[in-house]
PDB file of C-alpha atoms in Angstrom:
ATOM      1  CA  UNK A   1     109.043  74.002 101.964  1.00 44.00           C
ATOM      2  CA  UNK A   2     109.104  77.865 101.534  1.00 45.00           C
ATOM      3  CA  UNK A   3     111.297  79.148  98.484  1.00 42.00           C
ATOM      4  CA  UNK A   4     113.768  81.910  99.075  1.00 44.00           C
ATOM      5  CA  UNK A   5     111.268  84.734 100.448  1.00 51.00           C
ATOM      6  CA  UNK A   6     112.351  88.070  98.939  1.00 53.00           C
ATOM      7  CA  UNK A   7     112.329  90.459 102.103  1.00 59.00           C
ATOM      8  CA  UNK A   8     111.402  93.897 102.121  1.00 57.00           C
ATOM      9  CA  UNK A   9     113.749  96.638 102.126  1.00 62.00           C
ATOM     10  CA  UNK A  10     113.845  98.768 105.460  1.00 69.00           C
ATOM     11  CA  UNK A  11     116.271 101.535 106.954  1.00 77.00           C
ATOM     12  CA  UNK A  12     118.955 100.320 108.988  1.00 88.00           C
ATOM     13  CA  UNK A  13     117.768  98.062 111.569  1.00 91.00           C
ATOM     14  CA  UNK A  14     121.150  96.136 112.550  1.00 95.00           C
ATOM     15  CA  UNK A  15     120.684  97.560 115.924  1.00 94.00           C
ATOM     16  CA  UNK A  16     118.117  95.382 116.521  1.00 94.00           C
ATOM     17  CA  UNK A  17     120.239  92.442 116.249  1.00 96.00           C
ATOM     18  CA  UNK A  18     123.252  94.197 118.702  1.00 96.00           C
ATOM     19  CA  UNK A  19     121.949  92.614 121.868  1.00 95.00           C
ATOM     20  CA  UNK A  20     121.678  89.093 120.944  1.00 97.00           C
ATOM     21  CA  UNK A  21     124.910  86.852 121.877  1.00 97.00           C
ATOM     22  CA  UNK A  22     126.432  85.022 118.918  1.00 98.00           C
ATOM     23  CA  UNK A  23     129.109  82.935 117.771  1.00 98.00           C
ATOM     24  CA  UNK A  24     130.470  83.448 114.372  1.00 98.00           C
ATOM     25  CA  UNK A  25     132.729  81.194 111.761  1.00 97.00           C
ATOM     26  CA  UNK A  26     135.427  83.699 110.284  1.00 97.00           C
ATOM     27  CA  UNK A  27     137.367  80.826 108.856  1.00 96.00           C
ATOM     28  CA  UNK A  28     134.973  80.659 106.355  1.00 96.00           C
ATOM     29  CA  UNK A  29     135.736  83.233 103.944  1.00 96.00           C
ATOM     30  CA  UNK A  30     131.836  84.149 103.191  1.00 96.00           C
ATOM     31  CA  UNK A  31     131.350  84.642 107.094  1.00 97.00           C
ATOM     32  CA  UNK A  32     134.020  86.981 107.615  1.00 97.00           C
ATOM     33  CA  UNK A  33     133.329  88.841 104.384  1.00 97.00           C
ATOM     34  CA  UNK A  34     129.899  89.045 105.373  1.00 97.00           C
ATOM     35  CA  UNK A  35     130.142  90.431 108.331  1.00 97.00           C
ATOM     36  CA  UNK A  36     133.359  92.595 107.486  1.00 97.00           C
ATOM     37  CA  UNK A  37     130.359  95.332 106.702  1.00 95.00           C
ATOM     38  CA  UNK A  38     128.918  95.432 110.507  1.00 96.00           C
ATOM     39  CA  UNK A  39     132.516  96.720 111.543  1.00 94.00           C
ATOM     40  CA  UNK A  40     132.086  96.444 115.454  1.00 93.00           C
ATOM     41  CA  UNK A  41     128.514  96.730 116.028  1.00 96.00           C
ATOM     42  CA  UNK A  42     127.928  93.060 116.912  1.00 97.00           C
ATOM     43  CA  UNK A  43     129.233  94.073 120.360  1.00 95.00           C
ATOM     44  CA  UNK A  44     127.782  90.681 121.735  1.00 97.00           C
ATOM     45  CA  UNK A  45     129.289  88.407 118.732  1.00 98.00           C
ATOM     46  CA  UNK A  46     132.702  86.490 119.441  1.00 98.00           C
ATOM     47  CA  UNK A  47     134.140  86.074 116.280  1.00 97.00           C
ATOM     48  CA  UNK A  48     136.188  82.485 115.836  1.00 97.00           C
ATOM     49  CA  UNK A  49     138.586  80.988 113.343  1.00 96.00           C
ATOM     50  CA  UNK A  50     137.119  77.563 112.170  1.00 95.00           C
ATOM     51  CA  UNK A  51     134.596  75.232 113.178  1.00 94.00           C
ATOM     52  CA  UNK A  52     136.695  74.173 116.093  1.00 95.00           C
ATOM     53  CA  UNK A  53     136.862  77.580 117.569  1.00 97.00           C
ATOM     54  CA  UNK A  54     133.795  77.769 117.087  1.00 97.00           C
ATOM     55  CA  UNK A  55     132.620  74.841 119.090  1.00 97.00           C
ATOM     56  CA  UNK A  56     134.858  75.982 121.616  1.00 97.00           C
ATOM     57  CA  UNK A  57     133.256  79.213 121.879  1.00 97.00           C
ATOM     58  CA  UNK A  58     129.704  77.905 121.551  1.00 97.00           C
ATOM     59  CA  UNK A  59     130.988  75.928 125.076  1.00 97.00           C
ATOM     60  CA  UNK A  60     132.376  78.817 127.058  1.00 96.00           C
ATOM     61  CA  UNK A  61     129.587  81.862 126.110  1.00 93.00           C
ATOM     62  CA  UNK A  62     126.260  80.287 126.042  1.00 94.00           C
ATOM     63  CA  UNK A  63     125.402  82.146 122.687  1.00 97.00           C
ATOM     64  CA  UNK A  64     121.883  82.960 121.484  1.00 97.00           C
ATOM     65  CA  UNK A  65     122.733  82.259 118.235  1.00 98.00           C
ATOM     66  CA  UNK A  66     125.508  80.677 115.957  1.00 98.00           C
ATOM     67  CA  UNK A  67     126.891  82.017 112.053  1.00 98.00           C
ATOM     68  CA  UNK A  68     128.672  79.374 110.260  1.00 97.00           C
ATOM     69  CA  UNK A  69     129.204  78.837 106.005  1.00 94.00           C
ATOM     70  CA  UNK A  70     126.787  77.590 103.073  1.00 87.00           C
ATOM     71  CA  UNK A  71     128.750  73.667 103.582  1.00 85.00           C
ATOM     72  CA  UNK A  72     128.289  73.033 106.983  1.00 84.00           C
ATOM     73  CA  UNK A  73     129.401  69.486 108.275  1.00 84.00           C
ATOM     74  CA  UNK A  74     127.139  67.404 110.058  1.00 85.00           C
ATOM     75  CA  UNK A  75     129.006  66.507 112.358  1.00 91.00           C
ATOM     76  CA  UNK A  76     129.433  70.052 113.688  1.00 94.00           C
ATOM     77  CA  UNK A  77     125.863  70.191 114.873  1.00 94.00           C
ATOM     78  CA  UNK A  78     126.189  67.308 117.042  1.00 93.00           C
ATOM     79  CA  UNK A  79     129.587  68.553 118.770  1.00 95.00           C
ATOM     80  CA  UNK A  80     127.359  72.048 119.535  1.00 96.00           C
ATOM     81  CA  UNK A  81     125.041  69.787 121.033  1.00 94.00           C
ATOM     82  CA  UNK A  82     127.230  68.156 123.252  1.00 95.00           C
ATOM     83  CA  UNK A  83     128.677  71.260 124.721  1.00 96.00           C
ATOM     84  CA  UNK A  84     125.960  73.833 124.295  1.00 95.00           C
ATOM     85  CA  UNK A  85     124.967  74.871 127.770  1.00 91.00           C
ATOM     86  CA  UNK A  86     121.350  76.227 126.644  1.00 92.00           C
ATOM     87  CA  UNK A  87     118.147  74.402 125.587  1.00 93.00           C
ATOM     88  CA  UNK A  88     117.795  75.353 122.192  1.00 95.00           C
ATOM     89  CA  UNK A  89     120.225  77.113 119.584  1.00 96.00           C
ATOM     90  CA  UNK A  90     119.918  78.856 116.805  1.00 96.00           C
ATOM     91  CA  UNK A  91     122.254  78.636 113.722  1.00 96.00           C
ATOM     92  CA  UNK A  92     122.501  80.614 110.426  1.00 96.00           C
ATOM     93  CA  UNK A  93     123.795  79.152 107.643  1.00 95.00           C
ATOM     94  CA  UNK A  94     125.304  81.821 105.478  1.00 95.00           C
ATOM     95  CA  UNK A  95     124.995  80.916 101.295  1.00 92.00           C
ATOM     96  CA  UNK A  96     123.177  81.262  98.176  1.00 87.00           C
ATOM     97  CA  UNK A  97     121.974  77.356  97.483  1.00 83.00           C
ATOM     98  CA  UNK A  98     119.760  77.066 100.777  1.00 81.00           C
ATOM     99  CA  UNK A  99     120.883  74.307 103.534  1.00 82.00           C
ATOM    100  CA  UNK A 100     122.711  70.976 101.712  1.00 78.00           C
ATOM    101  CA  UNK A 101     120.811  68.115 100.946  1.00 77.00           C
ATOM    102  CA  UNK A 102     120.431  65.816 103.686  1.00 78.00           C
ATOM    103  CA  UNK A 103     121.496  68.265 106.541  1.00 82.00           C
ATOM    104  CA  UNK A 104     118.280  69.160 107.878  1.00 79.00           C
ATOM    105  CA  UNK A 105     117.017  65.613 108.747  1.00 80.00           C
ATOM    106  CA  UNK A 106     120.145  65.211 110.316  1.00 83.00           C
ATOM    107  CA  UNK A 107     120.413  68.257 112.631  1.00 88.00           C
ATOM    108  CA  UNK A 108     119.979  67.625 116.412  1.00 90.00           C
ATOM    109  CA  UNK A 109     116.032  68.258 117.719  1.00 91.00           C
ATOM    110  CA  UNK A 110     117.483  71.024 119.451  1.00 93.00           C
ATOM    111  CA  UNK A 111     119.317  72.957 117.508  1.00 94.00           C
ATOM    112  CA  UNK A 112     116.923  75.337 114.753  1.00 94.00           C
ATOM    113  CA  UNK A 113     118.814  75.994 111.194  1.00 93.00           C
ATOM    114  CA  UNK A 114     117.577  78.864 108.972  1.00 94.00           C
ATOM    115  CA  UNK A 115     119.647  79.514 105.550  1.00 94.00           C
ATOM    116  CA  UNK A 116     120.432  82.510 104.747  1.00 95.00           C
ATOM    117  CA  UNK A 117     121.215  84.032 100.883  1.00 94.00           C
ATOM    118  CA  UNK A 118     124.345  86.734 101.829  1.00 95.00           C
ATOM    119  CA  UNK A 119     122.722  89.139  98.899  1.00 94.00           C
ATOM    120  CA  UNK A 120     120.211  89.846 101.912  1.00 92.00           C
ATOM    121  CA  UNK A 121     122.704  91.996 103.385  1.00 95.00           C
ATOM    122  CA  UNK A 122     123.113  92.758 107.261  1.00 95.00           C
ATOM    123  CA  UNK A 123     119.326  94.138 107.517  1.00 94.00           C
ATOM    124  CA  UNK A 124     118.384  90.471 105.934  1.00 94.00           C
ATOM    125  CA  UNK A 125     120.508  88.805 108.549  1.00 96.00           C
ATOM    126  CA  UNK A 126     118.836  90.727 111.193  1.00 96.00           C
ATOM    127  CA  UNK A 127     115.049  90.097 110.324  1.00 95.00           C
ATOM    128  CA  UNK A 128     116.755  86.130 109.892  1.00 96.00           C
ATOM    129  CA  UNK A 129     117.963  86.341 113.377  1.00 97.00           C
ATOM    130  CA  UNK A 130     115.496  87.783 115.139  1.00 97.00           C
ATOM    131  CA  UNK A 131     113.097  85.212 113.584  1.00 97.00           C
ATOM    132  CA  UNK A 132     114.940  82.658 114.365  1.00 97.00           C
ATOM    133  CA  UNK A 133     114.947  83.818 118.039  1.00 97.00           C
ATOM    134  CA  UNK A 134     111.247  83.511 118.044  1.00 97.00           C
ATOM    135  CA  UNK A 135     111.152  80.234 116.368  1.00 96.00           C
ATOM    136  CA  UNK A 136     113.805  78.539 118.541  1.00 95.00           C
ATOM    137  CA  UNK A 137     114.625  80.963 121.887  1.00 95.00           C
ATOM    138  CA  UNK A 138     112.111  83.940 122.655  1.00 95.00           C
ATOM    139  CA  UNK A 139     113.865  84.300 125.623  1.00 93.00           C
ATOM    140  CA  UNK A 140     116.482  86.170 123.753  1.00 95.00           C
ATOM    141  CA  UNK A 141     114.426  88.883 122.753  1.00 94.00           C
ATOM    142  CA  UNK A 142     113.116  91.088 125.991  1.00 88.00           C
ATOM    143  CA  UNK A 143     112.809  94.408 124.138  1.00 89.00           C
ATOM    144  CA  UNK A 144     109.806  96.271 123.704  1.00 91.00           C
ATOM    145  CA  UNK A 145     109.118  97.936 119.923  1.00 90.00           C
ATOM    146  CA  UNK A 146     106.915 100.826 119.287  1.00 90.00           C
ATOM    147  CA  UNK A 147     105.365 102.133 115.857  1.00 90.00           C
ATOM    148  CA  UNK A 148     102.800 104.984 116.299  1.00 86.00           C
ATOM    149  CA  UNK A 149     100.813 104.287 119.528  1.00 88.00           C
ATOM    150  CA  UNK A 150     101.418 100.941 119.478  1.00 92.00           C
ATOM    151  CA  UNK A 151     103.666  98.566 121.495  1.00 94.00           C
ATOM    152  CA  UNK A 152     104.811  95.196 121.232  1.00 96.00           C
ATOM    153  CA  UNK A 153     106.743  93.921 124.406  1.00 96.00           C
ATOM    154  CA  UNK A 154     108.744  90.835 123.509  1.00 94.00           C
ATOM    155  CA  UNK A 155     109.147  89.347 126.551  1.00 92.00           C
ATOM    156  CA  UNK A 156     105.748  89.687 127.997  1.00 94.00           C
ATOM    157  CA  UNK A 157     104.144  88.784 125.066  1.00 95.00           C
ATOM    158  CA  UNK A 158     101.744  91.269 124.677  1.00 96.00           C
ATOM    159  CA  UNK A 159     100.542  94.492 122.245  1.00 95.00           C
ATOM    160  CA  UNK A 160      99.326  97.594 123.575  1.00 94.00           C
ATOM    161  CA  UNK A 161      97.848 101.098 122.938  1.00 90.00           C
ATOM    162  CA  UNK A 162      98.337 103.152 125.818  1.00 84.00           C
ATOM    163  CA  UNK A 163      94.211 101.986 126.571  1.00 86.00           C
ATOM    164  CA  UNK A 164      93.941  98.162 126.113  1.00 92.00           C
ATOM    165  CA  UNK A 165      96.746  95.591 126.083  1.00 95.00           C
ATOM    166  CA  UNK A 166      96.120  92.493 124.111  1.00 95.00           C
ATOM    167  CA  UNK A 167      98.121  88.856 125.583  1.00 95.00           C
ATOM    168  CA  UNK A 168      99.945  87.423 122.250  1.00 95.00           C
ATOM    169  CA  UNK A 169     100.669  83.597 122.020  1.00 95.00           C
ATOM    170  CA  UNK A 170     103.972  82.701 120.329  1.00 95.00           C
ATOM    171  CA  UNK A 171     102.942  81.805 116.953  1.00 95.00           C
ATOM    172  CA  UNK A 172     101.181  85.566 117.255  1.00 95.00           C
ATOM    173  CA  UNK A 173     104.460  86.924 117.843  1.00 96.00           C
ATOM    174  CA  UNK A 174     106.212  84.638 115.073  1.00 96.00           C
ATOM    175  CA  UNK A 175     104.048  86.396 112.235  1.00 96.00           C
ATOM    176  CA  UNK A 176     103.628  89.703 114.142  1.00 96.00           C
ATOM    177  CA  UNK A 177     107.334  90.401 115.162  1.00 96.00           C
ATOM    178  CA  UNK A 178     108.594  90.995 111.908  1.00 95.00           C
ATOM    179  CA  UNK A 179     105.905  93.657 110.751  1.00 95.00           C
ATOM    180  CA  UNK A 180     107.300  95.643 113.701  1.00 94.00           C
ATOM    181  CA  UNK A 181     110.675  95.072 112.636  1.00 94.00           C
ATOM    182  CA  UNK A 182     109.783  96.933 109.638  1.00 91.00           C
ATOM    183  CA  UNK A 183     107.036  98.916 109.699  1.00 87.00           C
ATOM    184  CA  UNK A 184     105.400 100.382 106.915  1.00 82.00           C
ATOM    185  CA  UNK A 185     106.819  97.544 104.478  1.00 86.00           C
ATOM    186  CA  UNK A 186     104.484  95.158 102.812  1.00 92.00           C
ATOM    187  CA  UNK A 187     105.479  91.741 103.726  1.00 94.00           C
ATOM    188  CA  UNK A 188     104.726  88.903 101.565  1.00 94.00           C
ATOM    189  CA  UNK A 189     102.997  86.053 102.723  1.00 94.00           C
ATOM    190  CA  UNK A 190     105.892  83.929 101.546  1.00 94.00           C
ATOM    191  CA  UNK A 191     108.149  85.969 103.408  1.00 94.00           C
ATOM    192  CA  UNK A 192     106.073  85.663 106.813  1.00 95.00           C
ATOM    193  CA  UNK A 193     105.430  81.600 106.326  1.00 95.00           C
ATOM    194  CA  UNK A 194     109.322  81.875 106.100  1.00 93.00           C
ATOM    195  CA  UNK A 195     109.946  83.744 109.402  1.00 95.00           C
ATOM    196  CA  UNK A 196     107.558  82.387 111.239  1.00 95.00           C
ATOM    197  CA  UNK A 197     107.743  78.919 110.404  1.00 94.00           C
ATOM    198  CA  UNK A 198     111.399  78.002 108.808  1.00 91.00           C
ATOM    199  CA  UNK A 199     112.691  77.326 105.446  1.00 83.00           C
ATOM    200  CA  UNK A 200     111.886  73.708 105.559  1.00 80.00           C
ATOM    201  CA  UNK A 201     108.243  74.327 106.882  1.00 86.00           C
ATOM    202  CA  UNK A 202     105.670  72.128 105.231  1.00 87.00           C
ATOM    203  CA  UNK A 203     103.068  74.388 106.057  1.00 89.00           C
ATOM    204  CA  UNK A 204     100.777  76.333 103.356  1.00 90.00           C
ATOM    205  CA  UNK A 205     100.825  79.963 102.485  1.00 90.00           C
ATOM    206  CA  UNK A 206      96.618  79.785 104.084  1.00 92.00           C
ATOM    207  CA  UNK A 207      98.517  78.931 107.280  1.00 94.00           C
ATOM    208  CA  UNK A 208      99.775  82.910 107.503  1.00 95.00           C
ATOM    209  CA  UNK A 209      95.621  83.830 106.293  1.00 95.00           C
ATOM    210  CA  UNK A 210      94.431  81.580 108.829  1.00 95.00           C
ATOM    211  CA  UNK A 211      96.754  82.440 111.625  1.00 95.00           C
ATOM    212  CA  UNK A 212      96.973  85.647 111.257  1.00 95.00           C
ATOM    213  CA  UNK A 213      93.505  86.975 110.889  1.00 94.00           C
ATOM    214  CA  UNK A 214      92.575  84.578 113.865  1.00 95.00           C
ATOM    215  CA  UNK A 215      95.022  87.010 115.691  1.00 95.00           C
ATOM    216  CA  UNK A 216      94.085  90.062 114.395  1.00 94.00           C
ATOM    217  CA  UNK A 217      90.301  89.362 115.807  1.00 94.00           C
ATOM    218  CA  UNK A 218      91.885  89.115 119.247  1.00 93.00           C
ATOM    219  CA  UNK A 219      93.591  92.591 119.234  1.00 93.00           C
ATOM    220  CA  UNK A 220      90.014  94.211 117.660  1.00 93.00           C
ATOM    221  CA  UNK A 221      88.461  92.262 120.785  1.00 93.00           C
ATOM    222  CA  UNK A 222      91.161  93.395 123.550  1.00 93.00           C
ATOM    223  CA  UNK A 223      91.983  97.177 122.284  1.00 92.00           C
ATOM    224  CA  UNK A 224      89.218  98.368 119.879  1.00 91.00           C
ATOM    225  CA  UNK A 225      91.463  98.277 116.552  1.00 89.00           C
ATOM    226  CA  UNK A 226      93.676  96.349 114.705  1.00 91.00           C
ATOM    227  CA  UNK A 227      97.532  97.318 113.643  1.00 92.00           C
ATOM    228  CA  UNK A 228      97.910  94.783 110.986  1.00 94.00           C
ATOM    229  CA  UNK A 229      96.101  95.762 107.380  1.00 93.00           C
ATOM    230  CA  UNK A 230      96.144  93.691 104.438  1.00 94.00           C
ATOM    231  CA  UNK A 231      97.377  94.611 100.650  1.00 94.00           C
ATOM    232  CA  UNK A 232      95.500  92.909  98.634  1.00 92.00           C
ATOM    233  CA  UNK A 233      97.372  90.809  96.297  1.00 90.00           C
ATOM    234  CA  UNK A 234     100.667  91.328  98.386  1.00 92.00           C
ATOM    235  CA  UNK A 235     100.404  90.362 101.742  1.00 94.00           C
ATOM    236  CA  UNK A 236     100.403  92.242 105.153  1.00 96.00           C
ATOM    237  CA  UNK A 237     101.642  95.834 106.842  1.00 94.00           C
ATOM    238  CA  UNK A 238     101.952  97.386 109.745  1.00 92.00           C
ATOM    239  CA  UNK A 239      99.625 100.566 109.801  1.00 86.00           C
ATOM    240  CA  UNK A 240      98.833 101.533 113.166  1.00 76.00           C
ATOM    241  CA  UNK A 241      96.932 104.824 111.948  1.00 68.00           C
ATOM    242  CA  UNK A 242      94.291 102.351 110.274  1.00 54.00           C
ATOM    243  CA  UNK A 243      93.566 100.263 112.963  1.00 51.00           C
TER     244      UNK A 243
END
Protein backbone atom coordinates (compact mmCIF):
# COMPACT_ATOMS: atom_id res chain seq x y z
CA UNK A 1 0.00 0.00 0.00
CA UNK A 2 1.36 3.48 -1.06
CA UNK A 3 1.60 6.12 1.90
CA UNK A 4 0.17 9.55 1.37
CA UNK A 5 2.32 10.66 -1.84
CA UNK A 6 3.27 14.33 -1.39
CA UNK A 7 2.37 15.87 -4.93
CA UNK A 8 4.16 18.45 -6.60
CA UNK A 9 3.13 21.91 -6.68
CA UNK A 10 1.97 23.24 -10.23
CA UNK A 11 0.11 26.50 -11.53
CA UNK A 12 -3.46 26.29 -11.70
CA UNK A 13 -4.55 23.34 -13.49
CA UNK A 14 -8.35 23.01 -12.23
CA UNK A 15 -9.30 23.46 -15.77
CA UNK A 16 -8.24 20.29 -16.49
CA UNK A 17 -10.69 18.72 -14.31
CA UNK A 18 -13.83 21.19 -15.80
CA UNK A 19 -14.92 18.67 -18.38
CA UNK A 20 -15.31 15.62 -16.41
CA UNK A 21 -19.06 14.96 -15.05
CA UNK A 22 -19.29 14.56 -11.28
CA UNK A 23 -21.47 14.13 -8.47
CA UNK A 24 -20.62 15.79 -5.27
CA UNK A 25 -21.76 15.29 -1.33
CA UNK A 26 -22.36 18.95 0.05
CA UNK A 27 -24.05 17.56 3.10
CA UNK A 28 -20.89 16.77 4.29
CA UNK A 29 -19.45 19.78 5.65
CA UNK A 30 -15.67 18.95 4.37
CA UNK A 31 -17.17 18.49 0.72
CA UNK A 32 -18.84 21.65 0.49
CA UNK A 33 -16.04 23.53 2.22
CA UNK A 34 -13.76 21.99 -0.06
CA UNK A 35 -15.07 22.80 -2.95
CA UNK A 36 -16.53 26.29 -1.76
CA UNK A 37 -12.89 27.47 -3.33
CA UNK A 38 -13.69 26.25 -7.13
CA UNK A 39 -16.70 28.82 -7.03
CA UNK A 40 -18.48 27.71 -10.37
CA UNK A 41 -15.84 26.25 -12.39
CA UNK A 42 -16.97 22.61 -12.00
CA UNK A 43 -19.49 23.49 -14.73
CA UNK A 44 -20.09 19.63 -15.20
CA UNK A 45 -20.43 18.84 -11.24
CA UNK A 46 -24.11 18.58 -9.74
CA UNK A 47 -23.73 19.41 -6.36
CA UNK A 48 -26.24 17.27 -3.83
CA UNK A 49 -27.31 17.47 -0.22
CA UNK A 50 -26.58 14.02 1.45
CA UNK A 51 -25.81 10.66 0.46
CA UNK A 52 -29.33 10.18 -0.74
CA UNK A 53 -29.18 12.98 -3.18
CA UNK A 54 -26.43 11.85 -4.08
CA UNK A 55 -27.44 8.40 -5.14
CA UNK A 56 -30.19 9.98 -6.77
CA UNK A 57 -28.05 12.04 -8.84
CA UNK A 58 -25.46 9.35 -9.51
CA UNK A 59 -28.92 7.58 -11.20
CA UNK A 60 -30.17 10.39 -13.38
CA UNK A 61 -26.52 11.97 -14.84
CA UNK A 62 -24.32 9.10 -15.54
CA UNK A 63 -21.32 10.92 -13.77
CA UNK A 64 -17.64 10.25 -14.49
CA UNK A 65 -16.84 10.59 -11.17
CA UNK A 66 -18.35 10.85 -7.56
CA UNK A 67 -17.00 13.32 -4.24
CA UNK A 68 -18.30 12.12 -1.04
CA UNK A 69 -16.67 12.63 2.94
CA UNK A 70 -13.61 10.96 4.88
CA UNK A 71 -16.64 8.32 6.71
CA UNK A 72 -18.24 6.97 3.91
CA UNK A 73 -20.89 4.14 4.61
CA UNK A 74 -20.66 0.99 2.98
CA UNK A 75 -23.62 0.64 2.15
CA UNK A 76 -23.56 3.71 -0.12
CA UNK A 77 -21.29 2.02 -2.60
CA UNK A 78 -23.57 -0.74 -3.20
CA UNK A 79 -26.79 1.59 -3.74
CA UNK A 80 -24.34 3.51 -6.58
CA UNK A 81 -23.97 0.22 -7.93
CA UNK A 82 -27.37 -0.60 -8.29
CA UNK A 83 -28.33 2.52 -10.09
CA UNK A 84 -25.15 3.62 -11.79
CA UNK A 85 -25.85 3.47 -15.48
CA UNK A 86 -21.97 3.22 -16.50
CA UNK A 87 -19.43 0.37 -16.23
CA UNK A 88 -17.09 1.63 -13.89
CA UNK A 89 -17.13 4.72 -11.39
CA UNK A 90 -14.90 6.59 -9.84
CA UNK A 91 -15.22 7.98 -6.24
CA UNK A 92 -13.09 10.39 -4.12
CA UNK A 93 -13.12 10.18 -0.73
CA UNK A 94 -12.38 13.57 0.69
CA UNK A 95 -10.23 13.37 4.40
CA UNK A 96 -7.05 13.39 6.15
CA UNK A 97 -6.93 9.55 7.70
CA UNK A 98 -6.97 7.72 4.16
CA UNK A 99 -10.15 5.34 3.34
CA UNK A 100 -11.68 3.56 6.84
CA UNK A 101 -10.65 0.33 7.78
CA UNK A 102 -12.48 -2.33 6.20
CA UNK A 103 -14.06 -0.20 3.33
CA UNK A 104 -11.92 -1.10 0.58
CA UNK A 105 -12.46 -4.92 0.67
CA UNK A 106 -15.89 -4.13 0.77
CA UNK A 107 -16.38 -1.75 -2.20
CA UNK A 108 -18.19 -3.15 -5.30
CA UNK A 109 -15.54 -4.61 -8.21
CA UNK A 110 -16.74 -1.83 -10.11
CA UNK A 111 -16.60 1.03 -8.47
CA UNK A 112 -12.53 2.51 -8.02
CA UNK A 113 -11.98 4.55 -4.52
CA UNK A 114 -8.95 6.89 -4.24
CA UNK A 115 -8.62 8.99 -0.78
CA UNK A 116 -7.90 12.10 -0.91
CA UNK A 117 -6.05 14.46 2.06
CA UNK A 118 -8.20 18.07 1.53
CA UNK A 119 -4.64 19.95 2.42
CA UNK A 120 -4.00 18.92 -1.37
CA UNK A 121 -6.09 21.67 -2.40
CA UNK A 122 -8.20 21.85 -5.76
CA UNK A 123 -4.89 21.31 -8.01
CA UNK A 124 -4.44 17.94 -5.70
CA UNK A 125 -8.01 16.99 -6.41
CA UNK A 126 -7.46 17.46 -10.01
CA UNK A 127 -4.19 15.35 -10.57
CA UNK A 128 -6.54 12.72 -8.05
CA UNK A 129 -9.25 12.85 -10.55
CA UNK A 130 -7.76 12.69 -13.56
CA UNK A 131 -5.83 9.63 -12.26
CA UNK A 132 -8.49 8.09 -11.22
CA UNK A 133 -10.06 8.47 -14.72
CA UNK A 134 -7.21 6.53 -16.10
CA UNK A 135 -7.27 3.91 -13.52
CA UNK A 136 -11.03 3.25 -13.63
CA UNK A 137 -12.68 5.16 -17.00
CA UNK A 138 -10.16 6.50 -19.77
CA UNK A 139 -13.00 7.09 -21.68
CA UNK A 140 -13.53 10.23 -19.76
CA UNK A 141 -10.54 11.85 -20.76
CA UNK A 142 -10.50 12.63 -24.82
CA UNK A 143 -8.27 15.72 -24.63
CA UNK A 144 -5.08 16.07 -26.17
CA UNK A 145 -2.06 17.87 -23.91
CA UNK A 146 0.92 19.52 -25.34
CA UNK A 147 4.34 20.56 -23.59
CA UNK A 148 7.03 21.82 -26.05
CA UNK A 149 6.72 19.76 -29.29
CA UNK A 150 5.23 17.11 -27.76
CA UNK A 151 1.66 15.69 -27.65
CA UNK A 152 -0.15 13.31 -25.72
CA UNK A 153 -3.73 12.51 -27.12
CA UNK A 154 -5.81 10.87 -24.41
CA UNK A 155 -8.17 9.22 -26.23
CA UNK A 156 -6.11 7.73 -28.94
CA UNK A 157 -3.59 6.73 -26.80
CA UNK A 158 -0.71 7.89 -28.37
CA UNK A 159 2.51 10.59 -28.02
CA UNK A 160 3.74 12.53 -30.78
CA UNK A 161 6.32 15.04 -32.15
CA UNK A 162 5.06 16.56 -35.12
CA UNK A 163 7.60 13.54 -36.98
CA UNK A 164 6.88 10.15 -35.28
CA UNK A 165 3.87 9.17 -33.17
CA UNK A 166 4.44 6.52 -30.61
CA UNK A 167 0.96 3.98 -29.68
CA UNK A 168 0.81 4.13 -25.63
CA UNK A 169 -0.83 1.15 -23.72
CA UNK A 170 -2.85 2.15 -20.64
CA UNK A 171 -0.55 1.48 -17.90
CA UNK A 172 1.85 3.93 -20.26
CA UNK A 173 -0.65 6.49 -19.94
CA UNK A 174 -1.30 5.76 -16.07
CA UNK A 175 2.44 6.82 -15.22
CA UNK A 176 2.80 9.19 -18.22
CA UNK A 177 -0.47 11.30 -17.84
CA UNK A 178 0.40 12.95 -14.83
CA UNK A 179 3.96 14.27 -15.94
CA UNK A 180 1.93 16.13 -18.58
CA UNK A 181 -0.38 17.33 -16.12
CA UNK A 182 2.46 19.08 -14.67
CA UNK A 183 5.23 19.56 -16.57
CA UNK A 184 8.43 20.59 -15.44
CA UNK A 185 7.70 19.17 -11.78
CA UNK A 186 9.69 16.32 -10.44
CA UNK A 187 7.37 13.62 -9.52
CA UNK A 188 8.23 11.17 -6.96
CA UNK A 189 8.12 7.69 -7.56
CA UNK A 190 5.78 7.34 -4.62
CA UNK A 191 3.64 9.82 -6.03
CA UNK A 192 3.43 8.03 -9.60
CA UNK A 193 2.94 4.27 -7.94
CA UNK A 194 0.04 6.30 -6.28
CA UNK A 195 -1.60 7.65 -9.49
CA UNK A 196 -1.07 5.06 -11.48
CA UNK A 197 -1.85 2.26 -9.41
CA UNK A 198 -4.21 3.38 -6.26
CA UNK A 199 -3.70 3.95 -2.68
CA UNK A 200 -4.23 0.40 -1.75
CA UNK A 201 -1.82 -0.93 -4.55
CA UNK A 202 0.41 -3.73 -3.39
CA UNK A 203 2.75 -3.07 -5.97
CA UNK A 204 6.58 -1.93 -5.36
CA UNK A 205 8.11 1.42 -5.97
CA UNK A 206 10.57 -0.91 -8.93
CA UNK A 207 7.13 -1.36 -10.52
CA UNK A 208 7.23 2.66 -11.68
CA UNK A 209 11.46 1.80 -12.69
CA UNK A 210 10.39 -1.15 -14.45
CA UNK A 211 7.35 0.17 -16.17
CA UNK A 212 8.35 3.14 -16.97
CA UNK A 213 11.71 2.80 -18.56
CA UNK A 214 10.17 -0.23 -20.52
CA UNK A 215 8.02 2.68 -21.97
CA UNK A 216 10.38 5.16 -22.40
CA UNK A 217 12.44 2.59 -24.85
CA UNK A 218 9.31 2.49 -26.99
CA UNK A 219 9.03 6.31 -27.59
CA UNK A 220 13.19 6.39 -28.32
CA UNK A 221 12.20 3.44 -30.83
CA UNK A 222 8.96 5.17 -32.48
CA UNK A 223 10.13 9.07 -32.50
CA UNK A 224 13.95 9.28 -32.05
CA UNK A 225 13.87 10.79 -28.33
CA UNK A 226 12.47 10.42 -25.17
CA UNK A 227 10.25 13.19 -23.09
CA UNK A 228 10.56 11.61 -19.78
CA UNK A 229 14.18 12.27 -17.85
CA UNK A 230 15.04 10.99 -14.61
CA UNK A 231 16.31 13.01 -11.29
CA UNK A 232 18.33 11.02 -9.72
CA UNK A 233 17.41 10.43 -6.23
CA UNK A 234 13.86 12.01 -6.84
CA UNK A 235 12.03 10.46 -9.39
CA UNK A 236 10.83 11.52 -12.95
CA UNK A 237 10.07 14.93 -15.20
CA UNK A 238 8.78 15.92 -18.08
CA UNK A 239 11.58 17.65 -20.25
CA UNK A 240 10.76 17.55 -23.74
CA UNK A 241 13.92 19.79 -24.72
CA UNK A 242 16.14 16.72 -23.46
CA UNK A 243 14.67 14.10 -25.22
Amino acid sequence: MTGAAVLPETGDILHLAEPLKGVADLGDPGVALFLSGAGDRLAHLVRSDGQAALVEAVAETRPDYVLIGGLPDPALFERLCAVMRSATLGVIVLGRDGLPDGVQEMTPTRIELAPLDPACGLNGFTLHLRALMRRCRPVALAGRRWVGGIVLDEAGLTLSDGTGQATLSLEDMRLIGPLFDAPGKVWSREALLGMAYGAQTMNGLRTVDVKLNRARRRLRAALGQDPVRSVRGEGYILDPATG
